[in-house]
Short mmCIF file of C-alpha atoms in Angstrom, two decimals:
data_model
loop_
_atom_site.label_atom_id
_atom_site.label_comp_id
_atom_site.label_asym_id
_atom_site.label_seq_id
_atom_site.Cartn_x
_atom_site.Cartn_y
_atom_site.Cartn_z
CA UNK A 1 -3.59 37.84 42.22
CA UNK A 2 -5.53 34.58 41.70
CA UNK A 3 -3.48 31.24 42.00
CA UNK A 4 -6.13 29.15 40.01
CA UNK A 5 -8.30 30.08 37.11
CA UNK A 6 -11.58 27.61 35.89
CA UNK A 7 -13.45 28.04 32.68
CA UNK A 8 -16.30 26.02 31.15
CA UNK A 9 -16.39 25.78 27.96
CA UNK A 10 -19.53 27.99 27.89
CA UNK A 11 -17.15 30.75 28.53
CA UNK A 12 -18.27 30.54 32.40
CA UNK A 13 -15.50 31.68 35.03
CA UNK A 14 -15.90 29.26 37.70
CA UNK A 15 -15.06 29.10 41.66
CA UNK A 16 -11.54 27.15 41.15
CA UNK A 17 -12.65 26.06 44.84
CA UNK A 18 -16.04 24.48 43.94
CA UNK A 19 -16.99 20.81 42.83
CA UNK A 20 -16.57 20.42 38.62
CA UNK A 21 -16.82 17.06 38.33
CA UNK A 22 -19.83 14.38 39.32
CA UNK A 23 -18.38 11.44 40.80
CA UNK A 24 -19.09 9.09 37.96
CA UNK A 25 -17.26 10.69 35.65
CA UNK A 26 -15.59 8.58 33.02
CA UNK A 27 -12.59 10.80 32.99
CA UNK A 28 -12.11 10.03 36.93
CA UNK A 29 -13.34 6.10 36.94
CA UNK A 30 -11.28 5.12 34.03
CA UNK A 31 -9.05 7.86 32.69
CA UNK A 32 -11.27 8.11 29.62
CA UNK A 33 -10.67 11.45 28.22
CA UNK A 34 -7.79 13.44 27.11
CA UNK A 35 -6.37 16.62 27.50
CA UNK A 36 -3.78 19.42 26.66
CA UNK A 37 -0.97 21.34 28.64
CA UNK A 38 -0.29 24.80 27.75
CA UNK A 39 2.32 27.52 28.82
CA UNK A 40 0.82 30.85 29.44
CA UNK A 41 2.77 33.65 28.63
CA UNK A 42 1.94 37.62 28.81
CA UNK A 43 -1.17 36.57 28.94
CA UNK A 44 -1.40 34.44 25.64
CA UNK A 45 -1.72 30.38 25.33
CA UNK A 46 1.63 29.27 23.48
CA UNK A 47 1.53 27.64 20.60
CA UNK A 48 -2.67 27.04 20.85
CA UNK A 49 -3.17 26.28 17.60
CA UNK A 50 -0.61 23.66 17.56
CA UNK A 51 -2.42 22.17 20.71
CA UNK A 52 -5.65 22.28 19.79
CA UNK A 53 -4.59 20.21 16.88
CA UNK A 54 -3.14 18.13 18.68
CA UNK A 55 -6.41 17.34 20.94
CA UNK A 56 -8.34 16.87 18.08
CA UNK A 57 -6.45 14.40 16.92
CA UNK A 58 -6.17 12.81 20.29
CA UNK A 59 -10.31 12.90 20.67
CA UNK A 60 -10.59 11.08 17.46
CA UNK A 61 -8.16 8.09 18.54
CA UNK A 62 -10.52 7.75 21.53
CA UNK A 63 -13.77 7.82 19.44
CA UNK A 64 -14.72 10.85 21.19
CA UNK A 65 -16.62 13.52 20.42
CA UNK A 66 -15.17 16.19 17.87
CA UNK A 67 -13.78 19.32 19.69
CA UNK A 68 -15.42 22.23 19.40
CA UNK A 69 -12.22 24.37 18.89
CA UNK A 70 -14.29 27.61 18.32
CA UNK A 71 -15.30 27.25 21.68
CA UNK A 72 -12.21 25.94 23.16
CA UNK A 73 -10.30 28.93 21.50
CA UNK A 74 -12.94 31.22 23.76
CA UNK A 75 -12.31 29.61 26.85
CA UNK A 76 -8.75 29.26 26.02
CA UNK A 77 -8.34 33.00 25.51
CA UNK A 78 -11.09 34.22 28.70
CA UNK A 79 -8.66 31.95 31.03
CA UNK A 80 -5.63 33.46 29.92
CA UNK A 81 -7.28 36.65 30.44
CA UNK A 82 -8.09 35.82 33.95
CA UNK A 83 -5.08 34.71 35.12
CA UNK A 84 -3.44 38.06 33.70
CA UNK A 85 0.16 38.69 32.12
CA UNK A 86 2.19 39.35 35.11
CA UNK A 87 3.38 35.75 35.28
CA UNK A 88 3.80 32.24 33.56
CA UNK A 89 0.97 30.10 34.35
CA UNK A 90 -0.03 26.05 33.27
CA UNK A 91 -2.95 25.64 31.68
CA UNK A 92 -4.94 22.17 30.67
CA UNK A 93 -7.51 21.69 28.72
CA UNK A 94 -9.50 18.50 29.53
CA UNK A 95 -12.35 16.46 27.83
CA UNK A 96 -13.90 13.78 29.28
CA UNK A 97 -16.53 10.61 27.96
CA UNK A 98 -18.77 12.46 30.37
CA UNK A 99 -21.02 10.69 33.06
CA UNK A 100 -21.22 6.89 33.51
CA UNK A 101 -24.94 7.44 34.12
CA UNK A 102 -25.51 9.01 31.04
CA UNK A 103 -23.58 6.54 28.79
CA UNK A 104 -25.67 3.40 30.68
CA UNK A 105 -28.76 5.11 30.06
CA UNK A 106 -28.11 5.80 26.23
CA UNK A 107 -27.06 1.83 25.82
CA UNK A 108 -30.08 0.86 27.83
CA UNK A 109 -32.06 2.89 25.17
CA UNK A 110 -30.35 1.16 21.99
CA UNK A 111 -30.66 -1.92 23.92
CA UNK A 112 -34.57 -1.92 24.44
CA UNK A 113 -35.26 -0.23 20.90
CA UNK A 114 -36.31 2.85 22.82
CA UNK A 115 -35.10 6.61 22.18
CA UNK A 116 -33.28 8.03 25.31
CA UNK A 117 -34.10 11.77 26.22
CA UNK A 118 -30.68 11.67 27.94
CA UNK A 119 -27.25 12.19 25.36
CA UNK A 120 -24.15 11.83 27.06
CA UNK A 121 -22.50 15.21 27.18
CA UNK A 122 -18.56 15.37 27.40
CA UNK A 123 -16.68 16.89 30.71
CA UNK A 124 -14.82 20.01 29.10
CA UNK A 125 -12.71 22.28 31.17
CA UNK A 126 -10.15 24.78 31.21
CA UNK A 127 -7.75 25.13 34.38
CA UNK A 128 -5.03 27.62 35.03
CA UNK A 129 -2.35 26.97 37.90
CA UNK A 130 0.74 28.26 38.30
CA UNK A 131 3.91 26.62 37.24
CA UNK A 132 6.03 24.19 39.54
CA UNK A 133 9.27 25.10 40.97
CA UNK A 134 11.03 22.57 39.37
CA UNK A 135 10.27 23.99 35.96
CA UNK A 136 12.71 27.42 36.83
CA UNK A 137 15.65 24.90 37.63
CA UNK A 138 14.93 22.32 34.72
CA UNK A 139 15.32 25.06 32.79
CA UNK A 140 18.31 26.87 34.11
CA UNK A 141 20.21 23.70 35.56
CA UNK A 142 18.76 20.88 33.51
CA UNK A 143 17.64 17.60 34.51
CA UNK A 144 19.45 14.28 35.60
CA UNK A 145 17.53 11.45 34.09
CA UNK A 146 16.98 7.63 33.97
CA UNK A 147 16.25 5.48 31.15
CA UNK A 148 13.11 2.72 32.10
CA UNK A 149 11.89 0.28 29.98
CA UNK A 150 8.15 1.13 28.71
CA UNK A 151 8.20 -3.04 28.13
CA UNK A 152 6.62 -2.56 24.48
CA UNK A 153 7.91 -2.47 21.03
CA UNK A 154 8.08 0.40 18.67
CA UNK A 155 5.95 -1.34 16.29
CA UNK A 156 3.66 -1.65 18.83
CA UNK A 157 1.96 1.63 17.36
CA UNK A 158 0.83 0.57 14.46
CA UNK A 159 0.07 -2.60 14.85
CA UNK A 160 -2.12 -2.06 17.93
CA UNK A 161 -3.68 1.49 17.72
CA UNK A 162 -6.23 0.35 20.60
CA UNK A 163 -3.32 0.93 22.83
CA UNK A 164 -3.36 4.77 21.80
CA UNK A 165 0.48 5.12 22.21
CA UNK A 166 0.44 7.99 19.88
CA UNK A 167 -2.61 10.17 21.99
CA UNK A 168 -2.49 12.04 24.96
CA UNK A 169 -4.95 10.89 27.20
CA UNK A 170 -5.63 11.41 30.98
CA UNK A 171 -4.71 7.61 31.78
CA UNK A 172 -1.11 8.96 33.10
CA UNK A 173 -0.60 6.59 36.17
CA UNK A 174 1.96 4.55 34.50
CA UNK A 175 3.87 7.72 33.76
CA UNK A 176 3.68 9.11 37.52
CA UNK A 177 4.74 6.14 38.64
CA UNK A 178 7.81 6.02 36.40
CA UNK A 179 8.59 9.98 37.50
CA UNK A 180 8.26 8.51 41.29
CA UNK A 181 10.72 5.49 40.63
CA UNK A 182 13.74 8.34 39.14
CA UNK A 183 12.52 10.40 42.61
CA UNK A 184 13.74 7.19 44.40
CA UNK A 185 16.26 6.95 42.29
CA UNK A 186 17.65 10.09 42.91
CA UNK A 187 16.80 11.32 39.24
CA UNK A 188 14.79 14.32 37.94
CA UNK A 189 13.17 12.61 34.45
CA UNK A 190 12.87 9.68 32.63
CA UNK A 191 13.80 8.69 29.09
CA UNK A 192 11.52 5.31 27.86
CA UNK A 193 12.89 2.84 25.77
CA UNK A 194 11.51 0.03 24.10
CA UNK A 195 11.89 -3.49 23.87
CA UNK A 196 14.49 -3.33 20.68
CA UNK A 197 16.57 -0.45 23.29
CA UNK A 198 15.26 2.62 20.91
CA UNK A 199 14.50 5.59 22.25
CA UNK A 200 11.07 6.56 23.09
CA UNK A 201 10.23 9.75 25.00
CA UNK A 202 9.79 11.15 28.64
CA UNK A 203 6.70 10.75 30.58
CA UNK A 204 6.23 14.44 29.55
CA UNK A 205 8.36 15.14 27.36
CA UNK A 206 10.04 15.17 23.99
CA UNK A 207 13.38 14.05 23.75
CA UNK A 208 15.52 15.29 20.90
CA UNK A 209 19.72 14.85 20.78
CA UNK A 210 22.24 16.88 18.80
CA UNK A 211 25.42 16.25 16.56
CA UNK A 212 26.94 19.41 15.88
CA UNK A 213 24.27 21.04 13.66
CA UNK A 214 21.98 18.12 13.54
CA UNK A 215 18.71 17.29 15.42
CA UNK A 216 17.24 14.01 16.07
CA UNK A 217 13.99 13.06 17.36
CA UNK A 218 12.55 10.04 17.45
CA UNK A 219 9.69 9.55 14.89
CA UNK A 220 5.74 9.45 15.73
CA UNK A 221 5.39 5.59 14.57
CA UNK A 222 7.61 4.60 17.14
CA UNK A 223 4.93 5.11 19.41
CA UNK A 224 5.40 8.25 20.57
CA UNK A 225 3.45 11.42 21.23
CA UNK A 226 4.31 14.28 18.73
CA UNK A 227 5.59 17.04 20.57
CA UNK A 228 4.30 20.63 19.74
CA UNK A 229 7.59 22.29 21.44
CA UNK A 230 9.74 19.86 19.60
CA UNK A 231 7.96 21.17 16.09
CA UNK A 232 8.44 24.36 16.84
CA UNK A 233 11.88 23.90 17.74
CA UNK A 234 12.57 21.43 14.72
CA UNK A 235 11.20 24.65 12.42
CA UNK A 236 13.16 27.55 14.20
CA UNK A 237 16.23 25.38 13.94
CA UNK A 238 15.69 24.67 10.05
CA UNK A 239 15.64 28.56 9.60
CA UNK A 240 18.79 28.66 11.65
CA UNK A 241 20.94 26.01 8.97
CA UNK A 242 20.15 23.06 11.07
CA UNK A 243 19.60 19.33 9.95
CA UNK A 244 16.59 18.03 11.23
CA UNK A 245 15.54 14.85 11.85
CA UNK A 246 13.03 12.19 13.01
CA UNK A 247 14.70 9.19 13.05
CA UNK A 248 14.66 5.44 15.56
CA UNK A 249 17.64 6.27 18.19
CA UNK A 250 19.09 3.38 20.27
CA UNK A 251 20.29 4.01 23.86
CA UNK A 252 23.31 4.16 22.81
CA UNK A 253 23.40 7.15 20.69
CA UNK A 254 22.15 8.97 23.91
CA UNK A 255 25.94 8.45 25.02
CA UNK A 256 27.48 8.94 21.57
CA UNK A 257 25.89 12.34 20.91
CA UNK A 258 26.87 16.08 21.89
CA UNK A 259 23.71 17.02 24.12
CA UNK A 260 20.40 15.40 24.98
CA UNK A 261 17.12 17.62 25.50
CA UNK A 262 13.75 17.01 26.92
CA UNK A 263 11.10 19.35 25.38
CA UNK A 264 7.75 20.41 26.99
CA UNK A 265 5.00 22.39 26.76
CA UNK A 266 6.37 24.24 30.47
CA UNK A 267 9.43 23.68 30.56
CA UNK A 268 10.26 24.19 27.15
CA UNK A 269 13.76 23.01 27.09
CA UNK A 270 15.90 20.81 29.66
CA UNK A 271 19.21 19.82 28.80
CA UNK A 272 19.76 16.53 30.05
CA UNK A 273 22.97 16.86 32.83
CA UNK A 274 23.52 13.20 34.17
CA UNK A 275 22.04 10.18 32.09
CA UNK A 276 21.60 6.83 34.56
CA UNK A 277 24.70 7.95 36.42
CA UNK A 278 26.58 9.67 34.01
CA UNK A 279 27.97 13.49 33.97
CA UNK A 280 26.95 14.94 30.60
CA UNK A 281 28.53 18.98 29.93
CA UNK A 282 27.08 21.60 28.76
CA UNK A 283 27.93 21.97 25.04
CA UNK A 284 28.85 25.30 23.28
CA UNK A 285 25.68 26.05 21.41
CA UNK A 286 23.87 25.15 24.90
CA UNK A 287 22.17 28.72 24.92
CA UNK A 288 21.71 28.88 20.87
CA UNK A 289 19.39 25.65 21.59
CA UNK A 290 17.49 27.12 24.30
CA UNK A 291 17.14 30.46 22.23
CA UNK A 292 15.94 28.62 18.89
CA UNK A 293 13.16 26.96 21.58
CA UNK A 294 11.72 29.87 23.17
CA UNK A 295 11.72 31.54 19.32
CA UNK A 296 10.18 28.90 17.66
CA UNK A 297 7.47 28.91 20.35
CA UNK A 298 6.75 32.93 19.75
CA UNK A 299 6.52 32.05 16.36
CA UNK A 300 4.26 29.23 16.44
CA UNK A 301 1.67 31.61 17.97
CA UNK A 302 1.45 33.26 14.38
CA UNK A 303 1.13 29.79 12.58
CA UNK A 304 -1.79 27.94 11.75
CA UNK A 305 -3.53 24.16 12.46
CA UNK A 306 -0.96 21.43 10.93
#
């Protein structure tokens, strides 16, 4: 049984062990690239239309080349194969600026008047690992959680889209760090809020509250990522005569309201347990939440691009 699975987007199965990367790689000097997080399941990529989407989206906010999703569908699909159906595994899909060398040589080109032979070609990569031990807890025992300041405004969006709030992209130090500081802390996760005390979302994750048969998430121009659990979840839950919402939440309705949960891509669904200090219980429909999750993610393997 392998514990890591590496495909090129050529389709190439590749020694997980072996170099992938030059050392000038944008992705690795500056974080310039983005990527995807998938949960595989029986062998299938969750919800991959849904991500793939979503990376488009995210190359075009970085200028960056369109994705080839025919080919990252193949790759997709040969990885999942690899790593087999016998167990869950966490896949990413990354794509990189490509090589610092290349990129200096094409300006150097434009720069002289000259046509380069050399065009920068992106870093594109499928990985398969298997997933963390917390994620078995998170999911069983839920997550105690701090709220941090991200130190930005929710308007900061749309009013500065250079700052690529809304994208996911492999510049994730600031998040790491923020999971680190809740380690210290004595906290599994992190809830971000902004400068007005709204509600953002978790380092890597979606977070979504309920009142009695309402959901409420907070919406994409806030600044934050849209999640693809937290869609699926939002359209299982319609089906199932709930209200739902994406509306601006202030920290306080995170105390106010009958459960808080933190959606993922792996985890799927964490109920929050303790928020900065603070016991929160189980509510009744606990389980009917978790259950609308993990169906609207079987589902969403049947639906198409948004």
């Amino acid at each position: 049984m392998v514990d890591r699975v590496l495909v090129t987007l050529d389709g190439e199965v590749r020694d997980a062990d072996a170099p992938l990367l030059f050392a000038d790689d944008i992705g690795a000097l500056r974080g310039d690239g983005v990527f995807e997080t998938i949960l595989v399941r029986e062998g299938s990529a969750c919800a991959l239309e849904f991500h793939l989407a979503r990376l488009r989206r995210s190359a075009q906010a970085l200028d960056l080349p369109e994705p080839e999703l025919g080919r990252w569908r193949e790759a997709v699909e040969t990885a999942a194969k690899e790593w087999g159906a016998e167990r869950e595994g966490l896949m990413r899909l990354v794509l990189t600026r490509g090589r610092d060398a290349d990129l200096n040589s094409m300006k150097a080109s434009v720069t002289s008047g000259e046509l380069s032979e050399t065009v920068p070609v992106p870093t594109s990569f499928v990985l398969v690992v298997g997933v963390p031990e917390r994620v078995a807890k998170a999911r069983t025992e839920g997550v105690s959680v701090v709220t941090l300041a991200r130190g930005v405004s929710i308007d900061l969006a749309q009013a500065a889209p250079w700052q690529l709030l809304g994208a996911k992209t492999l510049s994730y130090a600031t998040n790491m760090a923020a999971l680190r500081f809740a380690a210290r802390m004595g906290a599994d996760d992190v809830i971000f809020t902004s400068t007005e005390n709204r509600v953002l979302e978790g380092p890597r994750s979606t977070v979504v509250i309920v009142r009695d048969k309402q959901l409420i998430t907070p919406p994409a121009k806030n600044g934050v990522l849209p999640g693809v659990t937290q869609r699926a979840f939002y359209a299982e839950a319609e089906r199932a005569g709930y209200d739902c919402r994406y509306e601006s939440l202030y920290t306080a309705d995170l105390l106010t309201c009958d459960s808080i949960w933190m959606l993922s891509s792996i985890t799927l669904a964490a109920r929050v347990n303790s928020l900065d200090g603070l016991r929160m219980s189980a509510p009744d429909n606990a389980q009917e939440i978790i259950g609308l999750v993990e169906r609207g993610i079987e589902r969403a393997g049947a639906i198409g691009d948004w």
